[in-house]
Amino acid sequence: MDRQDDTSHGTEDDRPPLGVGMVGYAFMGAAHAQAWRTAGRVFDLPLRPVMTAVAGRDPAGVRAAARRQGWRSVETDWRALVARPDVDVVDICTPGESHAEIALAALAAGKHVLCEKPLANSVAEARAMAGAAASAAVRGVRSMVGFNYRRTPALALARRMVAEGRLGALRHVRAQYLQDWIVDPEFPLVWRLRREQAGSGALGDLGAHIVDLAQYLAGERLTGVSAVTETFVRERPLPAAAGAPAAGGGGARGPVTVDDAALFTGRFAGGALASFEATRFANGRKNALRIELNGERGSLAFDLERLNELHFHDGCEPAATAGFRRILVTEPEHPYLEAWWPAGHVLGYEHTFVHQIRDLVHAIAAGDEPSPSFADGLQVQLVLAAVEESAARGSTWTPVPAQLGAAAR
Ligand code: SOE
């Protein structure tokens, strides 16, 4: 396989190398690989990421991915990747069913871990992972969950404004994450629609993002929820790879074992109310993540389809001229923007992953706890579990247990 030195630019680079091993190479793997390739070329990182190896079970598939994505070598067993002395960070981009096993093995082997969201498929797994991460941190081993949207510059700016008190006491958080890729009942039964692999459906895949964002932006944790969930299409054609004819061909079908949509209300520790909608059935909505915060002094609103913009209403301005105004978040003063293009030259989805790598590498080099931590991932998992419990009990108000010794979020 061709050797590619991704970050030395052909010039002398005396920064210590950071060997990266990634497990899984599909959509999320491609997004992470792009970020590992790019972060050190845009930001001045204290360590030099080296894309050492990618692991996947299919030898031809993983080799092709390595070529495309820029990995130096391949492994067909993730255990071999975790055991490699030239791997310092294990980046987990597999379906949720294997997150816990891989992360626990990597932490035990003294590797830093970046794990895709949601952290795990159950609270029990997430607890074990957060516990292992806390013990590993004492030995200087770092772990982070891949809630990439925190690294959207406009949302990082929103967090800064909330922390500065620009909204005052929060009253409402309103969050939606809408997709439509399974509205067709003949769409096949892919892994994301199977509980044993994905843990839950729209709830864990999309709801996890907006729960994390809501808690991150508010700087507070959710203390309870009331929820409804629904599975609109309960059986789907088995994917062709499982031996069934192509979708719509009248072949074997299997049960959908996760939710298609989850709607819930919640309450924050500080008293603010929240509403959440996560669905894969919002026909016409491809990847619509929207969040709005209303406080006693003002409001903020964000829409991923216009991700370079943040809308701010300053409720302290004179009523005659007050109103929402659009902040174009491309100034060098804005989070992450100092390293990118001149003002007005907009960023996209992939940059959130680049920023995630930037922050992880800085945390590793400085010996700091990265954010979101596995404890933050567990906090989201506790909310998801409370949502499922509430929905199963007819929307009964369900408390989200506090983590012992945990910070606000
Ligand atoms: C699901 O459709 C998905 O790919 C999520 O898994 C990602 O986390 C989200 O960023 C985009 O949508």
Short mmCIF file of C-alpha atoms and ligand atoms in Angstrom, two decimals:
data_model
loop_
_atom_site.label_atom_id
_atom_site.label_comp_id
_atom_site.label_asym_id
_atom_site.label_seq_id
_atom_site.Cartn_x
_atom_site.Cartn_y
_atom_site.Cartn_z
CA MET A 1 0.00 0.00 0.00
CA ASP A 2 1.18 3.52 -0.80
CA ARG A 3 2.61 5.32 2.18
CA GLN A 4 1.10 8.73 2.62
CA ASP A 5 2.43 11.26 5.07
CA ASP A 6 -0.67 13.31 5.64
CA THR A 7 0.57 16.12 7.76
CA SER A 8 4.28 16.69 7.16
CA HIS A 9 3.63 18.66 3.92
CA GLY A 10 6.95 17.38 2.58
CA THR A 11 8.83 19.72 4.95
CA GLU A 12 10.53 18.95 8.23
CA ASP A 13 8.01 18.43 11.00
CA ASP A 14 9.39 17.79 14.45
CA ARG A 15 6.05 17.63 16.26
CA PRO A 16 5.57 14.32 18.06
CA PRO A 17 3.46 11.92 15.98
CA LEU A 18 0.02 10.80 17.12
CA GLY A 19 -0.80 7.42 15.58
CA VAL A 20 -4.49 7.14 14.69
CA GLY A 21 -6.37 3.87 14.20
CA MET A 22 -9.96 4.04 13.02
CA VAL A 23 -12.52 1.24 13.25
CA GLY A 24 -15.28 1.40 10.59
CA TYR A 25 -15.01 3.32 7.34
CA ALA A 26 -18.53 4.03 6.03
CA PHE A 27 -20.29 7.43 6.26
CA MET A 28 -18.96 8.41 9.69
CA GLY A 29 -15.57 6.84 9.01
CA ALA A 30 -15.27 8.90 5.84
CA ALA A 31 -16.18 12.06 7.75
CA HIS A 32 -13.62 11.31 10.49
CA ALA A 33 -10.91 10.37 7.98
CA GLN A 34 -11.46 13.63 6.13
CA ALA A 35 -11.03 15.44 9.45
CA TRP A 36 -7.83 13.57 10.40
CA ARG A 37 -6.41 14.41 6.94
CA THR A 38 -7.31 18.08 7.25
CA ALA A 39 -7.02 19.20 10.89
CA GLY A 40 -3.20 19.39 10.91
CA ARG A 41 -3.13 21.25 7.62
CA VAL A 42 -5.44 24.03 8.77
CA PHE A 43 -4.76 24.35 12.49
CA ASP A 44 -1.37 24.48 14.20
CA LEU A 45 -1.65 21.29 16.19
CA PRO A 46 0.80 20.40 18.97
CA LEU A 47 0.97 16.78 17.71
CA ARG A 48 1.19 15.41 14.15
CA PRO A 49 -1.71 13.03 13.41
CA VAL A 50 -0.53 10.02 11.41
CA MET A 51 -3.29 7.98 9.80
CA THR A 52 -1.75 4.67 10.81
CA ALA A 53 -4.47 2.09 10.17
CA VAL A 54 -8.14 1.53 9.47
CA ALA A 55 -9.99 -1.64 10.50
CA GLY A 56 -12.94 -3.34 8.82
CA ARG A 57 -14.11 -6.93 8.43
CA ASP A 58 -14.29 -7.00 4.63
CA PRO A 59 -10.68 -7.19 3.31
CA ALA A 60 -11.45 -5.71 -0.11
CA GLY A 61 -13.74 -3.02 1.32
CA VAL A 62 -11.28 -1.89 3.98
CA ARG A 63 -8.40 -1.80 1.47
CA ALA A 64 -10.42 0.34 -0.92
CA ALA A 65 -11.44 2.65 1.93
CA ALA A 66 -7.83 2.98 3.09
CA ARG A 67 -6.77 4.02 -0.43
CA ARG A 68 -9.62 6.51 -0.76
CA GLN A 69 -9.37 7.96 2.73
CA GLY A 70 -5.59 8.01 3.11
CA TRP A 71 -4.81 5.32 5.71
CA ARG A 72 -1.32 3.79 5.67
CA SER A 73 -2.38 0.22 6.44
CA VAL A 74 -5.40 -1.96 7.16
CA GLU A 75 -6.54 -4.49 9.75
CA THR A 76 -9.47 -6.89 9.38
CA ASP A 77 -9.86 -7.35 13.14
CA TRP A 78 -10.27 -4.30 15.38
CA ARG A 79 -8.44 -6.15 18.18
CA ALA A 80 -5.29 -6.19 16.07
CA LEU A 81 -5.65 -2.44 15.53
CA VAL A 82 -6.07 -1.79 19.26
CA ALA A 83 -2.95 -3.90 20.01
CA ARG A 84 -0.68 -1.97 17.62
CA PRO A 85 2.08 -0.01 19.35
CA ASP A 86 1.96 2.62 16.58
CA VAL A 87 -1.70 3.42 17.37
CA ASP A 88 -2.15 6.07 20.08
CA VAL A 89 -5.81 6.99 19.45
CA VAL A 90 -8.62 4.60 18.57
CA ASP A 91 -11.42 6.32 16.63
CA ILE A 92 -14.64 4.26 16.79
CA CYS A 93 -16.97 4.76 13.80
CA THR A 94 -18.93 1.49 13.96
CA PRO A 95 -22.64 0.92 14.72
CA GLY A 96 -23.50 1.35 18.41
CA GLU A 97 -23.52 -2.38 19.20
CA SER A 98 -19.71 -2.54 19.21
CA HIS A 99 -18.87 0.84 20.81
CA ALA A 100 -18.59 -0.47 24.37
CA GLU A 101 -16.46 -3.52 23.60
CA ILE A 102 -13.99 -1.61 21.42
CA ALA A 103 -13.78 1.42 23.72
CA LEU A 104 -13.23 -0.69 26.85
CA ALA A 105 -10.47 -2.69 25.12
CA ALA A 106 -8.80 0.44 23.79
CA LEU A 107 -8.87 2.23 27.17
CA ALA A 108 -7.48 -0.88 28.86
CA ALA A 109 -4.66 -0.89 26.31
CA GLY A 110 -3.87 2.74 27.20
CA LYS A 111 -5.18 4.24 23.94
CA HIS A 112 -7.01 7.55 23.77
CA VAL A 113 -10.53 7.04 22.39
CA LEU A 114 -12.83 9.06 20.16
CA CYS A 115 -16.23 7.31 20.01
CA GLU A 116 -19.08 8.19 17.66
CA LYS A 117 -22.46 9.08 19.15
CA PRO A 118 -24.56 7.87 20.79
CA LEU A 119 -21.91 6.65 23.23
CA ALA A 120 -23.53 3.21 23.58
CA ASN A 121 -26.70 1.22 23.03
CA SER A 122 -27.71 1.14 26.71
CA VAL A 123 -27.19 2.94 29.99
CA ALA A 124 -25.35 -0.10 31.40
CA GLU A 125 -22.80 0.02 28.56
CA ALA A 126 -22.46 3.81 28.81
CA ARG A 127 -21.89 3.56 32.57
CA ALA A 128 -19.14 0.98 32.08
CA MET A 129 -17.53 3.19 29.43
CA ALA A 130 -17.71 6.35 31.55
CA GLY A 131 -16.24 4.43 34.51
CA ALA A 132 -13.39 3.06 32.39
CA ALA A 133 -12.74 6.51 30.93
CA ALA A 134 -12.54 8.04 34.41
CA SER A 135 -10.01 5.39 35.54
CA ALA A 136 -8.00 5.76 32.32
CA ALA A 137 -7.93 9.55 32.73
CA VAL A 138 -5.95 9.10 35.94
CA ARG A 139 -3.32 7.35 33.78
CA GLY A 140 -3.33 10.23 31.24
CA VAL A 141 -5.61 8.48 28.72
CA ARG A 142 -8.27 10.75 27.15
CA SER A 143 -11.71 9.99 25.76
CA MET A 144 -14.28 12.00 23.83
CA VAL A 145 -17.73 11.39 22.28
CA GLY A 146 -18.30 12.52 18.69
CA PHE A 147 -21.12 15.01 19.13
CA ASN A 148 -19.72 16.94 16.19
CA TYR A 149 -22.42 19.63 15.99
CA ARG A 150 -21.00 21.26 19.12
CA ARG A 151 -18.15 22.28 16.83
CA THR A 152 -20.32 24.18 14.38
CA PRO A 153 -18.90 27.71 14.77
CA ALA A 154 -22.36 29.27 15.08
CA LEU A 155 -23.30 26.85 17.88
CA ALA A 156 -19.97 27.34 19.66
CA LEU A 157 -20.70 31.08 19.47
CA ALA A 158 -24.21 30.45 20.83
CA ARG A 159 -22.70 28.59 23.79
CA ARG A 160 -20.33 31.51 24.40
CA MET A 161 -23.22 34.00 24.34
CA VAL A 162 -25.32 31.93 26.75
CA ALA A 163 -22.31 31.59 29.10
CA GLU A 164 -21.76 35.36 28.91
CA GLY A 165 -25.34 35.88 30.09
CA ARG A 166 -26.65 37.42 26.83
CA LEU A 167 -29.91 35.47 27.21
CA GLY A 168 -30.21 35.75 30.99
CA ALA A 169 -32.16 33.01 32.74
CA LEU A 170 -33.33 30.43 30.20
CA ARG A 171 -37.05 29.80 29.80
CA HIS A 172 -37.35 27.59 26.71
CA VAL A 173 -35.18 25.35 24.54
CA ARG A 174 -36.87 24.12 21.37
CA ALA A 175 -35.03 21.50 19.29
CA GLN A 176 -35.84 19.48 16.18
CA TYR A 177 -33.84 17.02 14.13
CA LEU A 178 -35.79 16.00 11.02
CA GLN A 179 -34.89 13.55 8.26
CA ASP A 180 -36.97 11.65 5.67
CA TRP A 181 -34.81 8.81 4.31
CA ILE A 182 -37.18 5.99 5.35
CA VAL A 183 -40.60 7.46 4.43
CA ASP A 184 -40.86 4.84 1.66
CA PRO A 185 -42.19 1.65 3.34
CA GLU A 186 -40.15 -0.37 0.84
CA PHE A 187 -36.87 1.12 2.07
CA PRO A 188 -34.89 -1.90 3.34
CA LEU A 189 -34.35 -3.01 6.91
CA VAL A 190 -30.83 -1.59 7.32
CA TRP A 191 -28.86 -1.84 10.58
CA ARG A 192 -30.12 1.52 11.82
CA LEU A 193 -33.63 0.00 12.03
CA ARG A 194 -32.58 -2.93 14.24
CA ARG A 195 -32.50 -2.47 18.00
CA GLU A 196 -29.73 -5.03 18.58
CA GLN A 197 -27.38 -3.05 16.36
CA ALA A 198 -28.48 0.58 16.73
CA GLY A 199 -29.93 0.60 20.27
CA SER A 200 -32.82 2.83 19.23
CA GLY A 201 -34.02 4.60 16.07
CA ALA A 202 -34.53 8.31 15.45
CA LEU A 203 -34.20 8.74 19.21
CA GLY A 204 -30.57 7.58 19.54
CA ASP A 205 -29.44 8.66 16.09
CA LEU A 206 -30.98 12.15 15.91
CA GLY A 207 -32.43 12.76 19.36
CA ALA A 208 -28.99 12.15 20.91
CA HIS A 209 -27.58 15.10 18.95
CA ILE A 210 -30.27 17.57 20.01
CA VAL A 211 -30.27 16.39 23.62
CA ASP A 212 -26.50 16.89 23.74
CA LEU A 213 -26.74 20.29 22.04
CA ALA A 214 -29.55 21.46 24.30
CA GLN A 215 -27.60 20.52 27.45
CA TYR A 216 -24.35 21.95 26.03
CA LEU A 217 -25.92 25.26 25.00
CA ALA A 218 -27.91 25.62 28.22
CA GLY A 219 -24.93 24.54 30.34
CA GLU A 220 -27.39 22.49 32.38
CA ARG A 221 -28.68 18.95 32.46
CA LEU A 222 -32.21 17.74 31.79
CA THR A 223 -33.83 16.41 34.96
CA GLY A 224 -36.98 14.75 33.58
CA VAL A 225 -38.95 14.02 30.41
CA SER A 226 -42.37 13.07 29.09
CA ALA A 227 -42.35 11.30 25.72
CA VAL A 228 -44.15 9.61 22.87
CA THR A 229 -42.42 7.42 20.28
CA GLU A 230 -43.81 5.75 17.18
CA THR A 231 -42.79 3.14 14.61
CA PHE A 232 -44.92 3.98 11.56
CA VAL A 233 -43.67 1.16 9.33
CA ARG A 234 -43.31 -2.02 11.34
CA GLU A 235 -41.97 -4.40 8.67
CA ARG A 236 -39.55 -3.77 5.84
CA PRO A 237 -37.87 -5.78 3.09
CA LEU A 238 -34.63 -7.44 4.15
CA PRO A 239 -31.62 -5.79 2.50
CA ALA A 240 -30.41 -7.49 -0.68
CA ALA A 241 -27.15 -8.44 1.04
CA ALA A 242 -29.17 -10.63 3.46
CA GLY A 243 -30.35 -12.81 0.59
CA ALA A 244 -33.61 -11.03 -0.21
CA PRO A 245 -34.58 -9.64 -3.61
CA ALA A 246 -34.19 -5.89 -4.13
CA ALA A 247 -36.59 -3.60 -2.25
CA GLY A 248 -40.18 -3.90 -3.51
CA GLY A 249 -39.56 -7.32 -5.00
CA GLY A 250 -41.99 -9.16 -2.72
CA GLY A 251 -39.20 -11.03 -0.92
CA ALA A 252 -38.61 -11.69 2.76
CA ARG A 253 -39.41 -8.97 5.25
CA GLY A 254 -38.36 -8.40 8.82
CA PRO A 255 -39.60 -6.39 11.81
CA VAL A 256 -38.44 -2.82 12.47
CA THR A 257 -37.43 -2.93 16.13
CA VAL A 258 -36.69 0.75 16.75
CA ASP A 259 -38.68 3.98 16.81
CA ASP A 260 -39.21 6.00 13.63
CA ALA A 261 -39.94 9.16 15.61
CA ALA A 262 -39.60 10.42 19.18
CA LEU A 263 -41.24 13.55 20.58
CA PHE A 264 -40.67 14.67 24.14
CA THR A 265 -40.77 17.55 26.54
CA GLY A 266 -38.23 18.07 29.31
CA ARG A 267 -37.23 20.26 32.20
CA PHE A 268 -33.75 21.65 32.87
CA ALA A 269 -32.12 21.77 36.29
CA GLY A 270 -32.44 25.58 36.25
CA GLY A 271 -36.19 25.44 35.55
CA ALA A 272 -36.26 26.03 31.77
CA LEU A 273 -38.69 23.94 29.71
CA ALA A 274 -37.62 22.08 26.58
CA SER A 275 -39.26 20.35 23.62
CA PHE A 276 -37.63 17.88 21.27
CA GLU A 277 -38.67 16.26 17.99
CA ALA A 278 -36.54 13.58 16.30
CA THR A 279 -37.95 11.86 13.24
CA ARG A 280 -37.03 10.07 10.03
CA PHE A 281 -40.51 10.72 8.62
CA ALA A 282 -40.47 14.48 7.98
CA ASN A 283 -41.03 14.22 4.24
CA GLY A 284 -38.82 16.73 2.43
CA ARG A 285 -36.58 17.40 5.43
CA LYS A 286 -33.17 15.87 4.66
CA ASN A 287 -31.04 16.81 7.64
CA ALA A 288 -32.88 19.65 9.34
CA LEU A 289 -31.44 20.35 12.78
CA ARG A 290 -32.94 23.44 14.38
CA ILE A 291 -32.58 24.77 17.87
CA GLU A 292 -33.89 27.90 19.57
CA LEU A 293 -33.26 29.21 23.08
CA ASN A 294 -35.41 31.86 24.73
CA GLY A 295 -34.15 33.62 27.84
CA GLU A 296 -35.33 36.54 29.94
CA ARG A 297 -32.94 38.93 28.11
CA GLY A 298 -32.99 37.53 24.56
CA SER A 299 -33.16 34.58 22.17
CA LEU A 300 -30.90 32.61 19.83
CA ALA A 301 -31.94 30.49 16.85
CA PHE A 302 -29.94 28.13 14.61
CA ASP A 303 -30.75 26.03 11.54
CA LEU A 304 -28.18 23.53 10.21
CA GLU A 305 -29.31 24.21 6.63
CA ARG A 306 -27.87 27.72 7.15
CA LEU A 307 -25.05 26.67 9.42
CA ASN A 308 -22.93 29.79 9.03
CA GLU A 309 -25.69 31.91 10.55
CA LEU A 310 -26.86 32.51 14.10
CA HIS A 311 -29.99 34.58 14.77
CA PHE A 312 -29.99 36.72 17.88
CA HIS A 313 -32.74 38.80 19.41
CA ASP A 314 -31.53 41.18 22.10
CA GLY A 315 -34.61 41.71 24.25
CA CYS A 316 -32.92 44.66 25.99
CA GLU A 317 -32.97 46.83 22.84
CA PRO A 318 -35.72 49.47 22.43
CA ALA A 319 -38.92 47.76 21.21
CA ALA A 320 -39.17 50.08 18.21
CA THR A 321 -36.01 48.67 16.61
CA ALA A 322 -35.50 45.32 18.36
CA GLY A 323 -35.86 42.08 16.42
CA PHE A 324 -33.94 39.01 15.37
CA ARG A 325 -30.75 39.83 13.51
CA ARG A 326 -28.57 37.51 11.50
CA ILE A 327 -24.96 37.08 12.61
CA LEU A 328 -22.82 35.70 9.78
CA VAL A 329 -20.45 33.51 11.79
CA THR A 330 -17.38 33.80 9.57
CA GLU A 331 -15.32 36.48 11.36
CA PRO A 332 -11.87 35.65 12.72
CA GLU A 333 -13.27 36.50 16.19
CA HIS A 334 -15.70 33.59 15.89
CA PRO A 335 -14.86 30.09 17.21
CA TYR A 336 -12.50 28.13 14.89
CA LEU A 337 -12.67 30.78 12.14
CA GLU A 338 -9.22 32.28 12.66
CA ALA A 339 -7.69 29.33 10.81
CA TRP A 340 -10.08 29.29 7.84
CA TRP A 341 -10.96 31.71 5.06
CA PRO A 342 -11.50 35.47 5.00
CA ALA A 343 -14.85 36.66 6.44
CA GLY A 344 -17.87 35.60 4.40
CA HIS A 345 -16.21 32.49 2.90
CA VAL A 346 -18.54 29.95 4.41
CA LEU A 347 -17.92 26.55 6.03
CA GLY A 348 -19.91 23.28 5.88
CA TYR A 349 -20.83 20.02 7.64
CA GLU A 350 -17.38 18.45 7.32
CA HIS A 351 -15.70 21.30 9.19
CA THR A 352 -17.48 20.27 12.41
CA PHE A 353 -15.45 17.02 12.32
CA VAL A 354 -12.20 18.88 11.61
CA HIS A 355 -12.82 21.08 14.65
CA GLN A 356 -13.55 17.97 16.72
CA ILE A 357 -10.11 16.56 15.84
CA ARG A 358 -8.47 19.93 16.50
CA ASP A 359 -9.93 20.03 20.02
CA LEU A 360 -9.18 16.38 20.75
CA VAL A 361 -5.52 16.70 19.72
CA HIS A 362 -5.10 19.83 21.85
CA ALA A 363 -6.67 18.07 24.85
CA ILE A 364 -4.40 15.03 24.42
CA ALA A 365 -1.29 17.20 24.15
CA ALA A 366 -2.25 19.37 27.14
CA GLY A 367 -3.44 16.46 29.28
CA ASP A 368 -6.88 18.06 29.57
CA GLU A 369 -10.24 16.28 29.76
CA PRO A 370 -11.82 16.59 26.29
CA SER A 371 -15.42 17.68 25.96
CA PRO A 372 -17.88 16.07 25.45
CA SER A 373 -16.49 13.43 27.79
CA PHE A 374 -17.80 9.88 28.20
CA ALA A 375 -19.59 11.20 31.30
CA ASP A 376 -21.40 13.67 29.00
CA GLY A 377 -22.21 10.73 26.69
CA LEU A 378 -23.63 8.82 29.65
CA GLN A 379 -25.75 11.85 30.59
CA VAL A 380 -27.29 11.83 27.08
CA GLN A 381 -27.83 8.07 27.37
CA LEU A 382 -29.70 8.57 30.65
CA VAL A 383 -32.02 11.05 28.91
CA LEU A 384 -32.62 8.65 25.99
CA ALA A 385 -33.45 5.83 28.43
CA ALA A 386 -35.85 8.09 30.35
CA VAL A 387 -37.55 8.99 27.04
CA GLU A 388 -38.05 5.30 26.21
CA GLU A 389 -39.31 4.56 29.70
CA SER A 390 -41.76 7.48 29.62
CA ALA A 391 -43.07 6.48 26.17
CA ALA A 392 -43.56 2.89 27.35
CA ARG A 393 -45.56 4.15 30.35
CA GLY A 394 -48.00 6.34 28.43
CA SER A 395 -45.90 9.54 28.55
CA THR A 396 -45.58 9.49 32.34
CA TRP A 397 -43.18 12.14 33.65
CA THR A 398 -39.86 10.27 34.10
CA PRO A 399 -36.90 11.67 36.05
CA VAL A 400 -33.41 11.53 34.55
CA PRO A 401 -31.15 10.23 37.32
CA ALA A 402 -28.20 12.46 38.23
CA GLN A 403 -24.72 11.01 37.85
CA LEU A 404 -22.88 10.85 41.12
CA GLY A 405 -20.13 13.45 41.24
CA ALA A 406 -20.96 14.78 37.76
CA ALA A 407 -20.84 18.44 36.73
CA ALA A 408 -23.95 20.28 35.56
CA ARG A 409 -24.05 18.63 32.17
C1 SOE B 1 -28.28 9.57 10.43
O1 SOE B 1 -29.00 9.66 9.32
C2 SOE B 1 -27.09 10.51 10.49
O2 SOE B 1 -26.13 10.07 9.62
C3 SOE B 1 -26.55 10.50 11.90
O3 SOE B 1 -26.14 9.22 12.28
C4 SOE B 1 -25.46 11.49 12.05
O4 SOE B 1 -25.01 11.52 13.37
C5 SOE B 1 -25.99 12.84 11.62
O5 SOE B 1 -24.96 13.78 11.68
C6 SOE B 1 -26.53 12.80 10.24
O6 SOE B 1 -27.49 11.81 10.15
#
